[in-house]
Amino acid sequence: MSNFDYKIATEDKDKLFMSLSKEFDLYGPIREVRAGRYCDTDAIMYRKLKNLDDIEYKEKSTYSPKEMLTPFTETLFYFTEDSYTETSERYKKPVLVFVRACDINAIKYLDDMYLKNGNAEDVFYKRRKKMVHYALMECPNSLDQHCFCVSTNSNKTDDFTLAVRFNDDNSLNLKLNDESLQGLFDGFTNEDFDLKFPEENDFTVEFPEIKDNHEANLIANDSMWDEYQARCIGCGSCTTSCSTCTCFTTRDIVYSQNTNVGERRRTNASCMTKDFDLVAGGGKFRTTIKDRYRYKILHKIYAHNSRFGDGAMCVGCGRCSSHCPQLISYPETINKVSKVLNTIRENKEN
Ligand code: SF4
Ligand code: SF4
């Protein structure tokens, strides 16, 4: 019997919550009734938990938990005409957040952009990351028809502080991965827990192995992108909901009472929206919607890996497809790119 596996009876869940709360503030996906995009639909959002029963574990969260590390908007510092003051860390206590394996696997792509991209680490991201710990929510099967985590090898992880199974009778099974926290579980019953991960999804994606810029350019110039000019509306929902997208913009907010004083904010942005690529002087690099969509796709499946060498920037969570109001499927697009690449190579041989 493992000393790190526990069975938490329904009536002991509040006791567990109190025990974990000694060490952490607890966050997880909770259902916000009628807060969804469409009439009478709910949203499942990451929020501070008041008890473990609030966790929505049967459905995928609407947005990814990346907002725990990179909030939709945050103030970085306050300035006057001759000085500035950095904001303090928003988490005053370590945080334990309930997440899926795919979303844990997404963190390495956030690290790439915030810690390994250029000569300087992002201090705001780095200090927050130290505060955030993960409670893996077991999902032994695909959560919905959009999941393709197996195709991206993001279906499994052992990078968690604890893992939890939500049982139908409202009890929990729990696996602790951090010996130093064992004291929090004094008085709970040990029971072996064989953590399961999804082994297959309804949908399989074949990621193309694009060899070099020449092949990437041939794909970029293929007519396959034309259909997206008509279909995509450039709303940015796919990227905002994505576990791995990291684009942001910064804004200086100047206070009306004294225009020499203000704050700099960092806010999520999207490569899919109009004017994302607008530069000083009015220049633009991607003037059409199909250019922007093609850029997004090739960045995820080629450019990111060329720079960081850790594979396609995607964990197969499927949020991009489930969020698209135009029913554009990112994984179907990837499969199309694979077919185009095969044709390019066949034509080269003939
Ligand atoms: S591209 Fe789509 S499937 Fe991949 S991580 Fe982003 S939202 Fe999830
Ligand atoms: S969610 Fe769909 S319509 Fe909106 S930008 Fe993404 S692909 Fe285009």
Coordinates of C-alpha atoms and ligand atoms in Angstrom, one line a residue:
M1 CA 0.0 0.0 0.0
S2 CA 1.4 3.4 -1.0
N3 CA 1.8 6.0 1.8
F4 CA 1.1 8.7 -0.8
D5 CA -2.3 7.4 -2.1
Y6 CA -5.5 8.3 -0.2
K7 CA -9.2 7.8 -0.3
I8 CA -11.2 10.8 0.7
A9 CA -14.8 10.0 1.7
T10 CA -17.5 12.5 0.8
E11 CA -17.9 13.6 4.4
D12 CA -14.1 14.3 4.6
K13 CA -13.9 16.6 1.6
D14 CA -14.4 19.8 3.7
K15 CA -11.7 18.6 6.1
L16 CA -9.3 18.0 3.1
F17 CA -10.2 21.5 1.8
M18 CA -9.3 23.0 5.2
S19 CA -6.1 21.0 5.3
L20 CA -4.9 22.0 1.8
S21 CA -5.9 25.6 2.6
K22 CA -3.3 25.8 5.4
E23 CA -0.6 25.6 2.6
F24 CA -2.4 27.0 -0.5
D25 CA -5.1 29.2 -1.9
L26 CA -7.1 26.8 -4.0
Y27 CA -8.3 27.6 -7.6
G28 CA -10.2 25.4 -10.1
P29 CA -12.7 25.4 -12.9
I30 CA -16.2 26.4 -11.6
R31 CA -19.5 26.7 -13.5
E32 CA -20.8 30.2 -14.0
V33 CA -24.4 29.8 -14.9
R34 CA -25.5 31.8 -18.0
A35 CA -22.1 33.4 -18.3
G36 CA -21.4 31.7 -21.7
R37 CA -21.2 33.2 -25.1
Y38 CA -24.6 32.3 -26.2
C39 CA -28.1 32.7 -24.6
D40 CA -28.6 30.3 -21.7
T41 CA -25.1 28.8 -21.9
D42 CA -22.7 28.5 -19.0
A43 CA -19.0 29.3 -18.8
I44 CA -16.5 27.2 -16.8
M45 CA -14.0 29.6 -15.5
Y46 CA -10.9 29.4 -13.2
R47 CA -11.8 31.0 -9.9
K48 CA -10.7 30.8 -6.3
L49 CA -12.5 27.8 -4.7
K50 CA -14.7 28.0 -1.6
N51 CA -15.0 24.2 -1.4
L52 CA -14.0 21.1 -3.5
D53 CA -17.6 20.5 -4.6
D54 CA -17.5 23.6 -6.7
I55 CA -15.0 22.1 -9.1
E56 CA -16.6 21.3 -12.5
Y57 CA -14.7 18.2 -13.4
K58 CA -17.0 16.6 -16.0
E59 CA -16.5 19.2 -18.7
K60 CA -13.6 21.1 -20.1
S61 CA -13.1 24.6 -18.8
T62 CA -14.1 27.4 -21.3
Y63 CA -10.7 29.1 -21.0
S64 CA -7.4 27.4 -20.2
P65 CA -5.8 27.7 -16.8
K66 CA -3.0 29.8 -18.4
E67 CA -4.7 32.8 -16.9
M68 CA -3.3 31.7 -13.5
L69 CA 0.2 32.5 -14.9
T70 CA -0.7 35.1 -17.5
P71 CA -3.9 37.0 -16.6
F72 CA -6.0 38.5 -19.4
T73 CA -4.8 41.9 -18.2
E74 CA -2.4 42.9 -15.5
T75 CA -0.6 46.1 -14.4
L76 CA 3.1 45.7 -14.6
F77 CA 4.2 49.0 -13.0
Y78 CA 3.1 52.5 -12.1
F79 CA 5.0 55.5 -13.3
T80 CA 5.5 59.2 -12.7
E81 CA 7.6 61.5 -15.0
D82 CA 10.8 60.4 -13.3
S83 CA 10.3 57.1 -11.5
Y84 CA 8.4 53.8 -11.7
T85 CA 7.3 51.2 -9.2
E86 CA 6.7 47.5 -10.1
T87 CA 3.5 46.0 -8.9
S88 CA 3.8 43.3 -6.2
E89 CA 3.0 39.6 -6.9
R90 CA -0.8 39.1 -7.0
Y91 CA -0.6 35.7 -5.1
K92 CA 0.3 36.3 -1.5
K93 CA 0.3 32.6 -0.7
P94 CA 1.2 29.5 -2.8
V95 CA -1.6 28.5 -5.1
L96 CA -2.9 25.0 -5.9
V97 CA -4.8 24.9 -9.1
F98 CA -6.9 22.0 -10.4
V99 CA -5.9 21.3 -14.1
R100 CA -5.9 18.6 -16.8
A101 CA -2.7 16.9 -18.1
C102 CA -2.9 18.7 -21.5
D103 CA -2.9 22.1 -19.7
I104 CA 0.1 21.1 -17.5
N105 CA 1.9 20.1 -20.7
A106 CA 1.1 23.5 -22.2
I107 CA 3.2 25.3 -19.5
K108 CA 6.4 24.5 -21.3
Y109 CA 5.3 26.6 -24.3
L110 CA 4.5 29.5 -21.9
D111 CA 8.0 29.1 -20.4
D112 CA 9.5 29.2 -23.9
M113 CA 8.0 32.6 -24.6
Y114 CA 8.3 34.2 -21.2
L115 CA 11.6 32.7 -20.0
K116 CA 13.6 31.5 -23.0
N117 CA 12.8 34.0 -25.7
G118 CA 15.7 36.4 -26.0
N119 CA 18.2 37.5 -23.3
A120 CA 16.0 38.4 -20.4
E121 CA 13.4 36.4 -18.4
D122 CA 10.1 38.0 -17.8
V123 CA 10.3 38.8 -14.1
F124 CA 6.5 39.0 -13.6
Y125 CA 6.0 35.5 -15.1
K126 CA 8.9 34.0 -13.3
R127 CA 7.9 35.1 -9.8
R128 CA 4.3 34.0 -10.4
K129 CA 5.3 30.6 -11.7
K130 CA 7.1 29.9 -8.4
M131 CA 3.8 30.4 -6.6
V132 CA 1.7 28.1 -8.7
H133 CA 1.4 24.4 -8.1
Y134 CA -0.8 21.9 -9.8
A135 CA -3.5 19.3 -8.8
L136 CA -4.0 17.1 -11.8
M137 CA -7.6 16.2 -12.5
E138 CA -7.7 12.7 -13.9
C139 CA -9.5 12.4 -17.2
P140 CA -9.3 8.8 -18.3
N141 CA -11.2 9.5 -21.5
S142 CA -11.6 12.4 -23.9
L143 CA -13.7 15.1 -22.3
D144 CA -15.4 15.9 -25.7
Q145 CA -15.2 15.4 -29.4
H146 CA -12.6 18.2 -29.8
C147 CA -9.8 16.6 -27.7
F148 CA -6.8 15.3 -29.6
C149 CA -4.2 15.2 -26.7
V150 CA -3.0 11.8 -27.7
S151 CA -1.8 13.1 -31.1
T152 CA 0.3 15.7 -29.3
N153 CA 1.6 13.4 -26.6
S154 CA 0.0 15.7 -24.0
N155 CA -2.3 13.1 -22.6
K156 CA 0.0 12.2 -19.7
T157 CA 2.1 14.0 -17.1
D158 CA 3.9 13.3 -13.8
D159 CA 4.5 17.0 -13.3
F160 CA 2.0 17.6 -10.5
T161 CA 1.9 18.2 -6.7
L162 CA -1.1 15.9 -6.3
A163 CA -3.5 14.1 -8.6
V164 CA -7.2 13.5 -8.0
R165 CA -9.9 11.3 -9.3
F166 CA -13.5 12.5 -8.8
N167 CA -15.7 9.4 -8.2
D168 CA -19.4 9.0 -9.1
D169 CA -20.2 8.6 -5.4
N170 CA -18.7 12.0 -4.7
S171 CA -15.6 10.6 -3.0
L172 CA -12.1 11.3 -4.2
N173 CA -9.0 9.2 -4.8
L174 CA -5.8 11.2 -4.4
K175 CA -2.1 10.7 -5.2
L176 CA 0.5 12.9 -3.5
N177 CA 3.7 13.7 -5.5
D178 CA 5.3 15.9 -2.9
E179 CA 6.6 14.2 0.2
S180 CA 6.9 17.5 2.1
L181 CA 3.1 17.9 2.1
Q182 CA 2.4 14.5 3.7
G183 CA 1.6 16.1 7.0
L184 CA -1.5 17.8 5.5
F185 CA -3.0 14.3 5.0
D186 CA -2.6 13.0 8.6
G187 CA -5.8 11.3 9.6
F188 CA -6.9 10.4 6.0
T189 CA -7.1 6.8 4.9
N190 CA -4.5 5.3 2.6
E191 CA -5.8 3.5 -0.5
D192 CA -3.9 2.6 -3.6
F193 CA -4.8 4.7 -6.6
D194 CA -3.9 3.8 -10.2
L195 CA -4.0 7.1 -12.0
K196 CA -5.3 6.8 -15.6
F197 CA -4.8 8.9 -18.7
P198 CA -6.7 8.9 -22.0
E199 CA -5.1 6.4 -24.5
E200 CA -7.1 7.5 -27.5
N201 CA -9.3 10.3 -28.7
D202 CA -12.2 10.3 -31.2
F203 CA -10.1 12.5 -33.4
T204 CA -6.5 11.9 -34.7
V205 CA -4.3 14.6 -36.0
E206 CA -1.3 14.0 -38.2
F207 CA 1.3 16.8 -37.6
P208 CA 3.4 17.4 -40.6
E209 CA 7.2 17.4 -40.2
I210 CA 8.1 20.4 -42.3
K211 CA 11.8 20.2 -43.1
D212 CA 12.8 23.8 -43.8
N213 CA 11.7 27.3 -44.8
H214 CA 11.5 26.2 -48.4
E215 CA 8.8 23.7 -47.6
A216 CA 7.1 26.1 -45.3
N217 CA 7.0 28.7 -48.0
L218 CA 5.5 26.2 -50.5
I219 CA 2.8 25.4 -48.0
A220 CA 2.2 29.1 -47.3
N221 CA 1.7 29.8 -51.0
D222 CA -0.7 26.9 -51.5
S223 CA -4.4 27.6 -52.4
M224 CA -5.6 25.7 -49.3
W225 CA -5.7 29.0 -47.4
D226 CA -8.2 30.6 -49.7
E227 CA -11.2 29.0 -48.0
Y228 CA -10.3 30.7 -44.7
Q229 CA -10.5 34.1 -46.3
A230 CA -14.2 33.6 -46.7
R231 CA -14.8 31.7 -43.4
C232 CA -12.6 33.2 -40.7
I233 CA -13.9 36.5 -39.2
G234 CA -10.7 37.3 -37.3
C235 CA -12.4 37.3 -33.9
G236 CA -9.4 35.8 -32.0
S237 CA -11.5 33.4 -30.0
C238 CA -9.3 30.5 -31.0
T239 CA -6.1 32.1 -29.7
T240 CA -7.7 33.7 -26.6
S241 CA -8.9 30.3 -25.4
C242 CA -5.7 28.4 -26.4
S243 CA -3.6 26.8 -23.7
T244 CA -0.4 27.7 -25.5
C245 CA -0.9 31.0 -27.2
T246 CA 1.1 33.8 -25.6
C247 CA 0.6 37.0 -27.7
F248 CA 0.1 40.1 -25.6
T249 CA 0.1 43.9 -26.1
T250 CA 1.0 46.7 -23.7
R251 CA -0.8 49.9 -23.0
D252 CA 0.1 52.9 -21.0
I253 CA -2.9 54.2 -19.1
V254 CA -2.4 57.9 -18.2
Y255 CA -4.5 59.2 -15.3
S256 CA -6.8 62.1 -16.2
Q257 CA -6.1 64.0 -12.9
N258 CA -2.4 64.1 -13.6
T259 CA -1.2 63.1 -17.1
N260 CA 2.4 62.7 -15.9
V261 CA 1.3 59.7 -13.9
G262 CA -0.1 56.3 -15.0
E263 CA 0.4 52.6 -15.3
R264 CA 1.6 50.1 -17.8
R265 CA -0.7 47.2 -18.5
R266 CA -0.1 43.9 -20.3
T267 CA -3.2 42.5 -22.0
N268 CA -3.8 39.3 -24.0
A269 CA -3.8 39.9 -27.7
S270 CA -4.3 37.7 -30.8
C271 CA -2.4 37.3 -34.1
M272 CA -5.9 36.7 -35.6
T273 CA -7.3 40.2 -35.0
K274 CA -7.2 43.1 -37.4
D275 CA -4.2 45.5 -36.9
F276 CA -2.3 43.0 -34.7
D277 CA 0.7 43.5 -37.0
L278 CA 0.3 47.2 -37.4
V279 CA 3.7 48.9 -36.9
A280 CA 4.9 52.5 -36.6
G281 CA 4.4 54.3 -39.9
G282 CA 1.3 52.3 -40.7
G283 CA 3.0 49.2 -42.2
K284 CA 1.4 45.8 -42.0
F285 CA 2.8 42.3 -42.6
R286 CA -0.4 40.3 -42.9
T287 CA -3.1 42.3 -44.6
T288 CA -5.7 39.6 -45.2
I289 CA -7.5 37.2 -42.9
K290 CA -6.1 34.1 -44.7
D291 CA -2.6 35.5 -44.2
R292 CA -3.3 35.8 -40.5
Y293 CA -4.8 32.3 -40.2
R294 CA -1.9 30.8 -42.3
Y295 CA 0.6 32.6 -40.0
K296 CA -1.0 31.2 -36.9
I297 CA -1.0 27.7 -38.2
L298 CA 2.5 27.7 -39.5
H299 CA 3.8 29.4 -36.4
K300 CA 2.2 26.6 -34.3
I301 CA 3.3 23.6 -36.3
Y302 CA 6.7 24.9 -37.8
A303 CA 8.2 28.2 -36.6
H304 CA 7.9 27.6 -32.9
N305 CA 9.6 24.2 -33.1
S306 CA 12.3 25.7 -35.4
R307 CA 13.2 28.2 -32.7
F308 CA 12.7 26.1 -29.5
G309 CA 12.9 22.5 -30.6
D310 CA 10.1 21.2 -28.4
G311 CA 7.5 20.3 -31.0
A312 CA 4.3 21.8 -32.3
M313 CA 3.0 24.6 -30.0
C314 CA -0.2 22.7 -29.3
V315 CA -1.4 20.3 -26.6
G316 CA -4.6 19.1 -28.4
C317 CA -7.0 20.6 -25.8
G318 CA -9.4 21.4 -28.7
R319 CA -10.6 24.8 -27.3
C320 CA -9.7 26.6 -30.6
S321 CA -12.2 24.4 -32.5
S322 CA -15.0 24.5 -29.8
H323 CA -14.7 28.3 -29.6
C324 CA -14.7 29.1 -33.3
P325 CA -18.0 30.8 -34.3
Q326 CA -17.3 29.8 -37.9
L327 CA -16.8 26.1 -37.0
I328 CA -13.2 26.2 -38.3
S329 CA -11.3 23.2 -37.1
Y330 CA -7.7 23.8 -36.3
P331 CA -6.9 20.0 -36.2
E332 CA -8.6 19.5 -39.6
T333 CA -6.5 22.4 -40.9
I334 CA -3.3 20.6 -39.7
N335 CA -4.4 17.4 -41.5
K336 CA -4.9 19.4 -44.7
V337 CA -1.4 20.9 -44.3
S338 CA -0.1 17.3 -44.0
K339 CA -1.8 16.4 -47.3
V340 CA -0.5 19.5 -49.0
L341 CA 3.0 18.7 -47.9
N342 CA 2.7 15.1 -49.2
T343 CA 1.6 16.5 -52.6
I344 CA 4.5 19.0 -52.6
R345 CA 6.9 16.1 -52.0
E346 CA 5.3 13.8 -54.6
N347 CA 5.4 16.6 -57.2
K348 CA 9.1 17.1 -56.4
E349 CA 9.9 13.5 -57.0
N350 CA 8.0 13.3 -60.3
Ligands
SF4_1 S1 -4.1 25.2 -30.8 FE1 -6.1 24.6 -30.2 S2 -5.9 22.4 -29.5 FE2 -3.8 23.3 -29.6 S3 -3.4 24.0 -27.5 FE3 -4.3 25.8 -28.7 S4 -6.5 25.7 -28.3 FE4 -5.6 23.7 -27.7
SF4_2 S1 -12.1 31.6 -33.7 FE1 -12.5 30.9 -35.9 S2 -13.3 32.8 -36.9 FE2 -12.3 33.5 -34.9 S3 -10.2 34.0 -35.6 FE3 -10.1 31.9 -34.9 S4 -10.4 30.7 -36.8 FE4 -11.1 32.8 -37.2

